[in-house]
Amino acid sequence: MAKPATTIEFTLRGRILAWLAALAAGASWLADDANARIAAAMLAAPLLVDFVAKQRRLHQTVLSLPPRRTAAGSRYTEHVLLSHLGRSTLRECLLTEPRTMRTEPPALLPTVPRGAPTTFSLRQCSLTRCHQLERVFLLESSWPLGLFRARAVCRVTADLVTEPARVPLSAEVVQAASEVEVAPQDRSPLPGPEFHSLREHRLDDEARGVHALRSAATGTLVRRVTHGRVPRTVGVVLDLRRPPGRALHQGVRRFEWSLGACASLVAHLRGRGAELRVLVIATEAANFHVRGPAQELELLTLLAEAGPSPHRSVPGEQFEELRRLAHCYWIPAGAYLASPEFAAMPGSVTLVGGDFE
């Protein structure tokens, strides 16, 4: 790894002034004119002053920030603690993180005295799904005259987990598990969905949901709203394999959508109180039993790191636990829709994204 250092380069105005000073110096040498020599000296003097007064120890700046977990495309505010260990005060510095501030302007820092920690905020947005263990910031300053720019790269050891962007799921997918559930005995002895509320009937609603007695009493169509119950444990298979003979770099849009659908489905099922048995089919199969926030975060971290994998067959014993469940979701992220493992799954299996919404 290269040793941290501060680099100095011309700004646009400094480059123009340097060209003018060079032209004036050339004219004074060719014409032996005193006025041209004075003009060259007057043009070169600000360059010399700015170069001598430039801040050369920007790399001695230490940044500290907590771990961050976000979803791709979501904006957030990062609170950064900055300490400068150089000999002088930091003045008129701009700080930016190129990966997360593509659409945000650099932050202008306040004057930072030597050794005095300063906290400030950055508006950021991570657009790409990833898991970073190190974050890279760019610190630059054009103080005092703006003819030269001093730059330094500041590296911070901090986790940045960018989960897949959440995607809307169709009603068929959301309600698929509820259709096969038998209500727990401690809630109700009856199977099926539970009554939740009444609301006004809309034109795009099905007519069979209309509450006849309430509609007759009010003179307007009123619809029943029911909330179905999901099984205690629901299976999810995330298939990252590409079909045989397909390149790994193809089907990127479908792959990212499928990871977002998996994250959305996990959040929905966990919000309904279900436990999840998740099988991730990749180069090596991974099993997750999501029963609480810790297992859910572990699964989301895997989704942030996931990539397409080449085709391979999966032993049948990998699906033994899933075959015992009342319902299972199958997400073909790698576009392997005709997998024999999916065809061999018994019971109720819902294919998520078969037509790639």
GROMACS .gro file of C-alpha atoms in nm:
model
  357
    1MET     CA    1   0.000   0.000   0.000
    2ALA     CA    2   0.130   0.346  -0.092
    3LYS     CA    3   0.236   0.573   0.190
    4PRO     CA    4  -0.024   0.847   0.260
    5ALA     CA    5   0.081   1.180   0.115
    6THR     CA    6  -0.060   1.515   0.008
    7THR     CA    7  -0.036   1.598  -0.362
    8ILE     CA    8  -0.042   1.949  -0.507
    9GLU     CA    9  -0.174   2.029  -0.856
   10PHE     CA   10  -0.280   2.330  -1.057
   11THR     CA   11  -0.640   2.447  -1.055
   12LEU     CA   12  -0.789   2.579  -1.377
   13ARG     CA   13  -0.727   2.942  -1.282
   14GLY     CA   14  -0.375   2.855  -1.171
   15ARG     CA   15  -0.305   2.683  -1.503
   16ILE     CA   16  -0.425   2.990  -1.696
   17LEU     CA   17  -0.216   3.222  -1.481
   18ALA     CA   18   0.090   3.000  -1.525
   19TRP     CA   19   0.047   3.012  -1.905
   20LEU     CA   20   0.019   3.391  -1.897
   21ALA     CA   21   0.329   3.418  -1.678
   22ALA     CA   22   0.518   3.188  -1.916
   23LEU     CA   23   0.411   3.392  -2.219
   24ALA     CA   24   0.513   3.717  -2.050
   25ALA     CA   25   0.849   3.567  -1.952
   26GLY     CA   26   0.905   3.449  -2.310
   27ALA     CA   27   0.816   3.792  -2.447
   28SER     CA   28   1.053   3.963  -2.203
   29TRP     CA   29   1.335   3.731  -2.308
   30LEU     CA   30   1.274   3.778  -2.680
   31ALA     CA   31   1.217   4.154  -2.673
   32ASP     CA   32   1.443   4.232  -2.376
   33ASP     CA   33   1.164   4.460  -2.253
   34ALA     CA   34   1.157   4.574  -1.889
   35ASN     CA   35   0.779   4.614  -1.894
   36ALA     CA   36   0.740   4.251  -2.004
   37ARG     CA   37   0.969   4.138  -1.719
   38ILE     CA   38   0.758   4.330  -1.469
   39ALA     CA   39   0.440   4.177  -1.610
   40ALA     CA   40   0.591   3.827  -1.587
   41ALA     CA   41   0.697   3.890  -1.226
   42MET     CA   42   0.352   4.021  -1.132
   43LEU     CA   43   0.187   3.715  -1.284
   44ALA     CA   44   0.428   3.469  -1.124
   45ALA     CA   45   0.417   3.625  -0.775
   46PRO     CA   46   0.067   3.494  -0.681
   47LEU     CA   47   0.170   3.147  -0.800
   48LEU     CA   48   0.475   3.151  -0.578
   49VAL     CA   49   0.284   3.283  -0.276
   50ASP     CA   50   0.005   3.027  -0.314
   51PHE     CA   51   0.250   2.739  -0.361
   52VAL     CA   52   0.454   2.831  -0.053
   53ALA     CA   53   0.148   2.884   0.170
   54LYS     CA   54  -0.031   2.568   0.055
   55GLN     CA   55  -0.142   2.315   0.319
   56ARG     CA   56   0.086   2.014   0.276
   57ARG     CA   57  -0.022   1.787   0.560
   58LEU     CA   58  -0.381   1.702   0.471
   59HIS     CA   59  -0.292   1.331   0.489
   60GLN     CA   60  -0.238   1.371   0.864
   61THR     CA   61  -0.614   1.397   0.909
   62VAL     CA   62  -0.787   1.113   1.095
   63LEU     CA   63  -1.154   1.033   1.032
   64SER     CA   64  -1.378   0.821   1.251
   65LEU     CA   65  -1.733   0.703   1.178
   66PRO     CA   66  -1.958   0.419   1.298
   67PRO     CA   67  -2.062   0.115   1.091
   68ARG     CA   68  -2.339   0.189   0.844
   69ARG     CA   69  -2.613  -0.036   0.707
   70THR     CA   70  -2.838   0.099   0.434
   71ALA     CA   71  -3.034  -0.008   0.126
   72ALA     CA   72  -2.918   0.073  -0.224
   73GLY     CA   73  -3.056   0.408  -0.338
   74SER     CA   74  -3.159   0.524   0.011
   75ARG     CA   75  -3.027   0.859   0.131
   76TYR     CA   76  -2.884   0.896   0.478
   77THR     CA   77  -2.679   1.137   0.688
   78GLU     CA   78  -2.335   1.025   0.802
   79HIS     CA   79  -2.182   1.181   1.114
   80VAL     CA   80  -1.803   1.198   1.088
   81LEU     CA   81  -1.551   1.281   1.360
   82LEU     CA   82  -1.240   1.454   1.220
   83SER     CA   83  -0.910   1.523   1.394
   84HIS     CA   84  -0.612   1.694   1.231
   85LEU     CA   85  -0.265   1.595   1.355
   86GLY     CA   86  -0.064   1.829   1.134
   87ARG     CA   87   0.131   2.136   1.238
   88SER     CA   88  -0.124   2.398   1.137
   89THR     CA   89  -0.497   2.458   1.123
   90LEU     CA   90  -0.707   2.312   0.842
   91ARG     CA   91  -0.875   2.588   0.643
   92GLU     CA   92  -1.139   2.581   0.370
   93CYS     CA   93  -1.122   2.207   0.309
   94LEU     CA   94  -1.370   2.004   0.103
   95LEU     CA   95  -1.445   1.645   0.200
   96THR     CA   96  -1.617   1.388  -0.019
   97GLU     CA   97  -1.656   1.012  -0.045
   98PRO     CA   98  -1.664   0.936  -0.419
   99ARG     CA   99  -1.858   0.609  -0.381
  100THR     CA  100  -2.149   0.747  -0.178
  101MET     CA  101  -2.155   1.115  -0.283
  102ARG     CA  102  -2.192   1.091  -0.660
  103THR     CA  103  -2.503   1.306  -0.654
  104GLU     CA  104  -2.405   1.521  -0.356
  105PRO     CA  105  -2.163   1.818  -0.354
  106PRO     CA  106  -1.849   1.800  -0.137
  107ALA     CA  107  -1.892   1.918   0.220
  108LEU     CA  108  -1.714   2.241   0.315
  109LEU     CA  109  -1.552   2.182   0.653
  110PRO     CA  110  -1.528   2.447   0.920
  111THR     CA  111  -1.187   2.565   1.034
  112VAL     CA  112  -1.032   2.271   1.221
  113PRO     CA  113  -0.762   2.358   1.477
  114ARG     CA  114  -0.474   2.117   1.525
  115GLY     CA  115  -0.569   1.831   1.758
  116ALA     CA  116  -0.926   1.953   1.817
  117PRO     CA  117  -1.185   1.687   1.716
  118THR     CA  118  -1.468   1.824   1.503
  119THR     CA  119  -1.796   1.652   1.418
  120PHE     CA  120  -1.987   1.731   1.100
  121SER     CA  121  -2.252   1.569   0.879
  122LEU     CA  122  -2.242   1.440   0.522
  123ARG     CA  123  -2.542   1.370   0.299
  124GLN     CA  124  -2.477   1.038   0.127
  125CYS     CA  125  -2.644   0.772  -0.086
  126SER     CA  126  -2.493   0.433  -0.170
  127LEU     CA  127  -2.621   0.339  -0.514
  128THR     CA  128  -2.448   0.003  -0.555
  129ARG     CA  129  -2.509  -0.310  -0.348
  130CYS     CA  130  -2.187  -0.396  -0.166
  131HIS     CA  131  -2.013  -0.475   0.162
  132GLN     CA  132  -1.709  -0.256   0.226
  133LEU     CA  133  -1.466  -0.300   0.515
  134GLU     CA  134  -1.282   0.022   0.435
  135ARG     CA  135  -1.417   0.360   0.332
  136VAL     CA  136  -1.219   0.607   0.122
  137PHE     CA  137  -1.259   0.986   0.153
  138LEU     CA  138  -1.100   1.261  -0.054
  139LEU     CA  139  -0.987   1.576   0.130
  140GLU     CA  140  -0.883   1.878  -0.075
  141SER     CA  141  -0.815   2.247  -0.024
  142SER     CA  142  -0.742   2.542  -0.256
  143TRP     CA  143  -0.659   2.782   0.028
  144PRO     CA  144  -0.529   3.055   0.022
  145LEU     CA  145  -0.545   3.186  -0.341
  146GLY     CA  146  -0.699   2.894  -0.525
  147LEU     CA  147  -0.420   2.863  -0.784
  148PHE     CA  148  -0.303   2.525  -0.653
  149ARG     CA  149  -0.509   2.244  -0.504
  150ALA     CA  150  -0.383   2.017  -0.227
  151ARG     CA  151  -0.534   1.667  -0.215
  152ALA     CA  152  -0.510   1.371   0.021
  153VAL     CA  153  -0.682   1.034   0.043
  154CYS     CA  154  -0.812   0.942   0.389
  155ARG     CA  155  -0.892   0.575   0.453
  156VAL     CA  156  -1.116   0.466   0.738
  157THR     CA  157  -1.172   0.112   0.864
  158ALA     CA  158  -1.552   0.102   0.893
  159ASP     CA  159  -1.821  -0.134   0.771
  160LEU     CA  160  -2.056  -0.016   0.498
  161VAL     CA  161  -2.323  -0.275   0.415
  162THR     CA  162  -2.542  -0.170   0.124
  163GLU     CA  163  -2.834  -0.411   0.110
  164PRO     CA  164  -3.035  -0.473  -0.208
  165ALA     CA  165  -3.292  -0.206  -0.289
  166ARG     CA  166  -3.638  -0.314  -0.179
  167VAL     CA  167  -3.886  -0.387  -0.458
  168PRO     CA  168  -4.267  -0.408  -0.450
  169LEU     CA  169  -4.405  -0.761  -0.451
  170SER     CA  170  -4.723  -0.868  -0.624
  171ALA     CA  171  -5.031  -0.953  -0.418
  172GLU     CA  172  -5.012  -1.317  -0.535
  173VAL     CA  173  -4.663  -1.352  -0.390
  174VAL     CA  174  -4.746  -1.175  -0.065
  175GLN     CA  175  -5.059  -1.381   0.004
  176ALA     CA  176  -4.927  -1.715  -0.126
  177ALA     CA  177  -4.815  -1.844   0.213
  178SER     CA  178  -5.137  -1.736   0.385
  179GLU     CA  179  -5.351  -1.952   0.158
  180VAL     CA  180  -5.207  -2.277   0.299
  181GLU     CA  181  -5.201  -2.180   0.665
  182VAL     CA  182  -5.407  -2.330   0.940
  183ALA     CA  183  -5.447  -2.080   1.222
  184PRO     CA  184  -5.258  -2.154   1.546
  185GLN     CA  185  -5.477  -2.287   1.826
  186ASP     CA  186  -5.378  -2.007   2.061
  187ARG     CA  187  -5.527  -1.747   1.827
  188SER     CA  188  -5.831  -1.901   1.664
  189PRO     CA  189  -5.956  -2.255   1.599
  190LEU     CA  190  -6.055  -2.158   1.246
  191PRO     CA  191  -5.829  -2.169   0.939
  192GLY     CA  192  -5.791  -1.896   0.680
  193PRO     CA  193  -5.763  -1.516   0.697
  194GLU     CA  194  -5.892  -1.300   0.980
  195PHE     CA  195  -6.129  -1.004   0.950
  196HIS     CA  196  -5.945  -0.675   0.991
  197SER     CA  197  -6.164  -0.376   0.891
  198LEU     CA  198  -6.411  -0.229   0.643
  199ARG     CA  199  -6.339   0.026   0.372
  200GLU     CA  200  -6.503   0.180   0.066
  201HIS     CA  201  -6.515  -0.043  -0.240
  202ARG     CA  202  -6.298   0.069  -0.533
  203LEU     CA  203  -6.363   0.005  -0.900
  204ASP     CA  204  -6.059  -0.220  -0.939
  205ASP     CA  205  -6.156  -0.443  -0.641
  206GLU     CA  206  -6.313  -0.785  -0.684
  207ALA     CA  207  -6.689  -0.797  -0.626
  208ARG     CA  208  -6.671  -1.103  -0.401
  209GLY     CA  209  -6.510  -0.894  -0.127
  210VAL     CA  210  -6.816  -0.668  -0.087
  211HIS     CA  211  -6.986  -0.680   0.255
  212ALA     CA  212  -7.355  -0.717   0.158
  213LEU     CA  213  -7.522  -0.616   0.486
  214ARG     CA  214  -7.303  -0.311   0.549
  215SER     CA  215  -7.338  -0.200   0.187
  216ALA     CA  216  -7.720  -0.223   0.211
  217ALA     CA  217  -7.722  -0.029   0.540
  218THR     CA  218  -7.503   0.258   0.414
  219GLY     CA  219  -7.624   0.272   0.055
  220THR     CA  220  -7.265   0.249  -0.081
  221LEU     CA  221  -7.047  -0.048  -0.159
  222VAL     CA  222  -6.831  -0.146   0.139
  223ARG     CA  223  -6.552  -0.403   0.120
  224ARG     CA  224  -6.416  -0.640   0.384
  225VAL     CA  225  -6.044  -0.615   0.457
  226THR     CA  226  -5.887  -0.939   0.582
  227HIS     CA  227  -5.534  -1.017   0.690
  228GLY     CA  228  -5.419  -1.369   0.617
  229ARG     CA  229  -5.193  -1.558   0.854
  230VAL     CA  230  -4.864  -1.706   0.745
  231PRO     CA  231  -4.724  -2.040   0.863
  232ARG     CA  232  -4.501  -2.055   1.167
  233THR     CA  233  -4.205  -2.141   0.940
  234VAL     CA  234  -4.178  -2.053   0.570
  235GLY     CA  235  -3.912  -2.177   0.331
  236VAL     CA  236  -3.720  -1.954   0.090
  237VAL     CA  237  -3.482  -2.080  -0.179
  238LEU     CA  238  -3.256  -1.818  -0.338
  239ASP     CA  239  -3.101  -1.973  -0.649
  240LEU     CA  240  -2.795  -1.774  -0.763
  241ARG     CA  241  -2.695  -2.022  -1.033
  242ARG     CA  242  -2.682  -1.923  -1.398
  243PRO     CA  243  -2.836  -2.167  -1.647
  244PRO     CA  244  -2.594  -2.413  -1.811
  245GLY     CA  245  -2.381  -2.244  -2.076
  246ARG     CA  246  -2.478  -1.886  -1.976
  247ALA     CA  247  -2.217  -1.622  -1.892
  248LEU     CA  248  -2.207  -1.489  -1.536
  249HIS     CA  249  -2.213  -1.122  -1.639
  250GLN     CA  250  -2.549  -1.149  -1.817
  251GLY     CA  251  -2.889  -1.092  -1.656
  252VAL     CA  252  -2.767  -0.825  -1.412
  253ARG     CA  253  -3.104  -0.646  -1.391
  254ARG     CA  254  -3.291  -0.964  -1.307
  255PHE     CA  255  -3.026  -1.063  -1.055
  256GLU     CA  256  -3.045  -0.732  -0.866
  257TRP     CA  257  -3.427  -0.733  -0.876
  258SER     CA  258  -3.436  -1.087  -0.735
  259LEU     CA  259  -3.207  -0.997  -0.445
  260GLY     CA  260  -3.429  -0.698  -0.369
  261ALA     CA  261  -3.737  -0.922  -0.387
  262CYS     CA  262  -3.574  -1.164  -0.143
  263ALA     CA  263  -3.499  -0.882   0.103
  264SER     CA  264  -3.855  -0.748   0.069
  265LEU     CA  265  -4.004  -1.094   0.117
  266VAL     CA  266  -3.794  -1.157   0.427
  267ALA     CA  267  -3.903  -0.824   0.577
  268HIS     CA  268  -4.271  -0.898   0.499
  269LEU     CA  269  -4.267  -1.250   0.645
  270ARG     CA  270  -4.071  -1.146   0.953
  271GLY     CA  271  -4.319  -0.863   1.006
  272ARG     CA  272  -4.598  -1.120   1.009
  273GLY     CA  273  -4.419  -1.319   1.280
  274ALA     CA  274  -4.296  -1.609   1.066
  275GLU     CA  275  -3.966  -1.791   1.100
  276LEU     CA  276  -3.771  -1.856   0.780
  277ARG     CA  277  -3.571  -2.147   0.652
  278VAL     CA  278  -3.355  -1.995   0.379
  279LEU     CA  279  -3.142  -2.200   0.139
  280VAL     CA  280  -2.899  -2.001  -0.078
  281ILE     CA  281  -2.778  -2.204  -0.377
  282ALA     CA  282  -2.443  -2.073  -0.499
  283THR     CA  283  -2.094  -2.216  -0.542
  284GLU     CA  284  -2.147  -2.349  -0.191
  285ALA     CA  285  -2.494  -2.381  -0.042
  286ALA     CA  286  -2.573  -2.178   0.269
  287ASN     CA  287  -2.858  -2.241   0.514
  288PHE     CA  288  -3.015  -1.982   0.742
  289HIS     CA  289  -3.275  -2.026   1.013
  290VAL     CA  290  -3.404  -1.671   1.057
  291ARG     CA  291  -3.567  -1.648   1.400
  292GLY     CA  292  -3.463  -1.299   1.508
  293PRO     CA  293  -3.290  -0.975   1.407
  294ALA     CA  294  -2.939  -1.122   1.429
  295GLN     CA  295  -3.010  -1.399   1.175
  296GLU     CA  296  -3.198  -1.153   0.954
  297LEU     CA  297  -2.900  -0.914   0.944
  298GLU     CA  298  -2.669  -1.205   0.864
  299LEU     CA  299  -2.887  -1.299   0.569
  300LEU     CA  300  -2.908  -0.939   0.445
  301THR     CA  301  -2.529  -0.913   0.465
  302LEU     CA  302  -2.501  -1.220   0.244
  303LEU     CA  303  -2.741  -1.058  -0.003
  304ALA     CA  304  -2.519  -0.748  -0.008
  305GLU     CA  305  -2.217  -0.964  -0.098
  306ALA     CA  306  -2.388  -1.211  -0.333
  307GLY     CA  307  -2.295  -1.259  -0.696
  308PRO     CA  308  -2.402  -1.498  -0.975
  309SER     CA  309  -2.253  -1.845  -0.959
  310PRO     CA  310  -2.193  -2.103  -1.233
  311HIS     CA  311  -2.430  -2.393  -1.280
  312ARG     CA  312  -2.394  -2.695  -1.057
  313SER     CA  313  -2.620  -2.969  -0.928
  314VAL     CA  314  -2.740  -2.966  -0.568
  315PRO     CA  315  -2.773  -3.285  -0.361
  316GLY     CA  316  -3.129  -3.373  -0.269
  317GLU     CA  317  -3.058  -3.379   0.105
  318GLN     CA  318  -3.016  -2.999   0.095
  319PHE     CA  319  -3.395  -2.971   0.050
  320GLU     CA  320  -3.504  -3.215   0.323
  321GLU     CA  321  -3.605  -2.948   0.575
  322LEU     CA  322  -3.780  -2.738   0.311
  323ARG     CA  323  -3.991  -3.034   0.193
  324ARG     CA  324  -4.146  -3.064   0.538
  325LEU     CA  325  -4.277  -2.705   0.534
  326ALA     CA  326  -4.629  -2.605   0.432
  327HIS     CA  327  -4.507  -2.345   0.185
  328CYS     CA  328  -4.185  -2.242   0.013
  329TYR     CA  329  -4.079  -1.951  -0.208
  330TRP     CA  330  -3.832  -2.008  -0.492
  331ILE     CA  331  -3.639  -1.706  -0.626
  332PRO     CA  332  -3.438  -1.783  -0.943
  333ALA     CA  333  -3.198  -1.487  -0.921
  334GLY     CA  334  -2.964  -1.640  -1.178
  335ALA     CA  335  -3.253  -1.693  -1.426
  336TYR     CA  336  -3.230  -2.073  -1.396
  337LEU     CA  337  -3.606  -2.124  -1.434
  338ALA     CA  338  -3.597  -2.487  -1.548
  339SER     CA  339  -3.394  -2.627  -1.260
  340PRO     CA  340  -3.474  -2.992  -1.180
  341GLU     CA  341  -3.459  -2.915  -0.807
  342PHE     CA  342  -3.753  -2.676  -0.840
  343ALA     CA  343  -3.956  -2.930  -1.038
  344ALA     CA  344  -3.891  -3.194  -0.771
  345MET     CA  345  -4.016  -2.978  -0.483
  346PRO     CA  346  -4.338  -3.120  -0.337
  347GLY     CA  347  -4.621  -2.925  -0.179
  348SER     CA  348  -4.695  -2.559  -0.231
  349VAL     CA  349  -4.407  -2.369  -0.398
  350THR     CA  350  -4.436  -2.012  -0.527
  351LEU     CA  351  -4.199  -1.897  -0.800
  352VAL     CA  352  -4.101  -1.533  -0.738
  353GLY     CA  353  -4.012  -1.337  -1.050
  354GLY     CA  354  -4.077  -1.610  -1.299
  355ASP     CA  355  -4.191  -1.345  -1.547
  356PHE     CA  356  -3.941  -1.088  -1.408
  357GLU     CA  357  -4.164  -0.801  -1.299
   0.00000   0.00000   0.00000
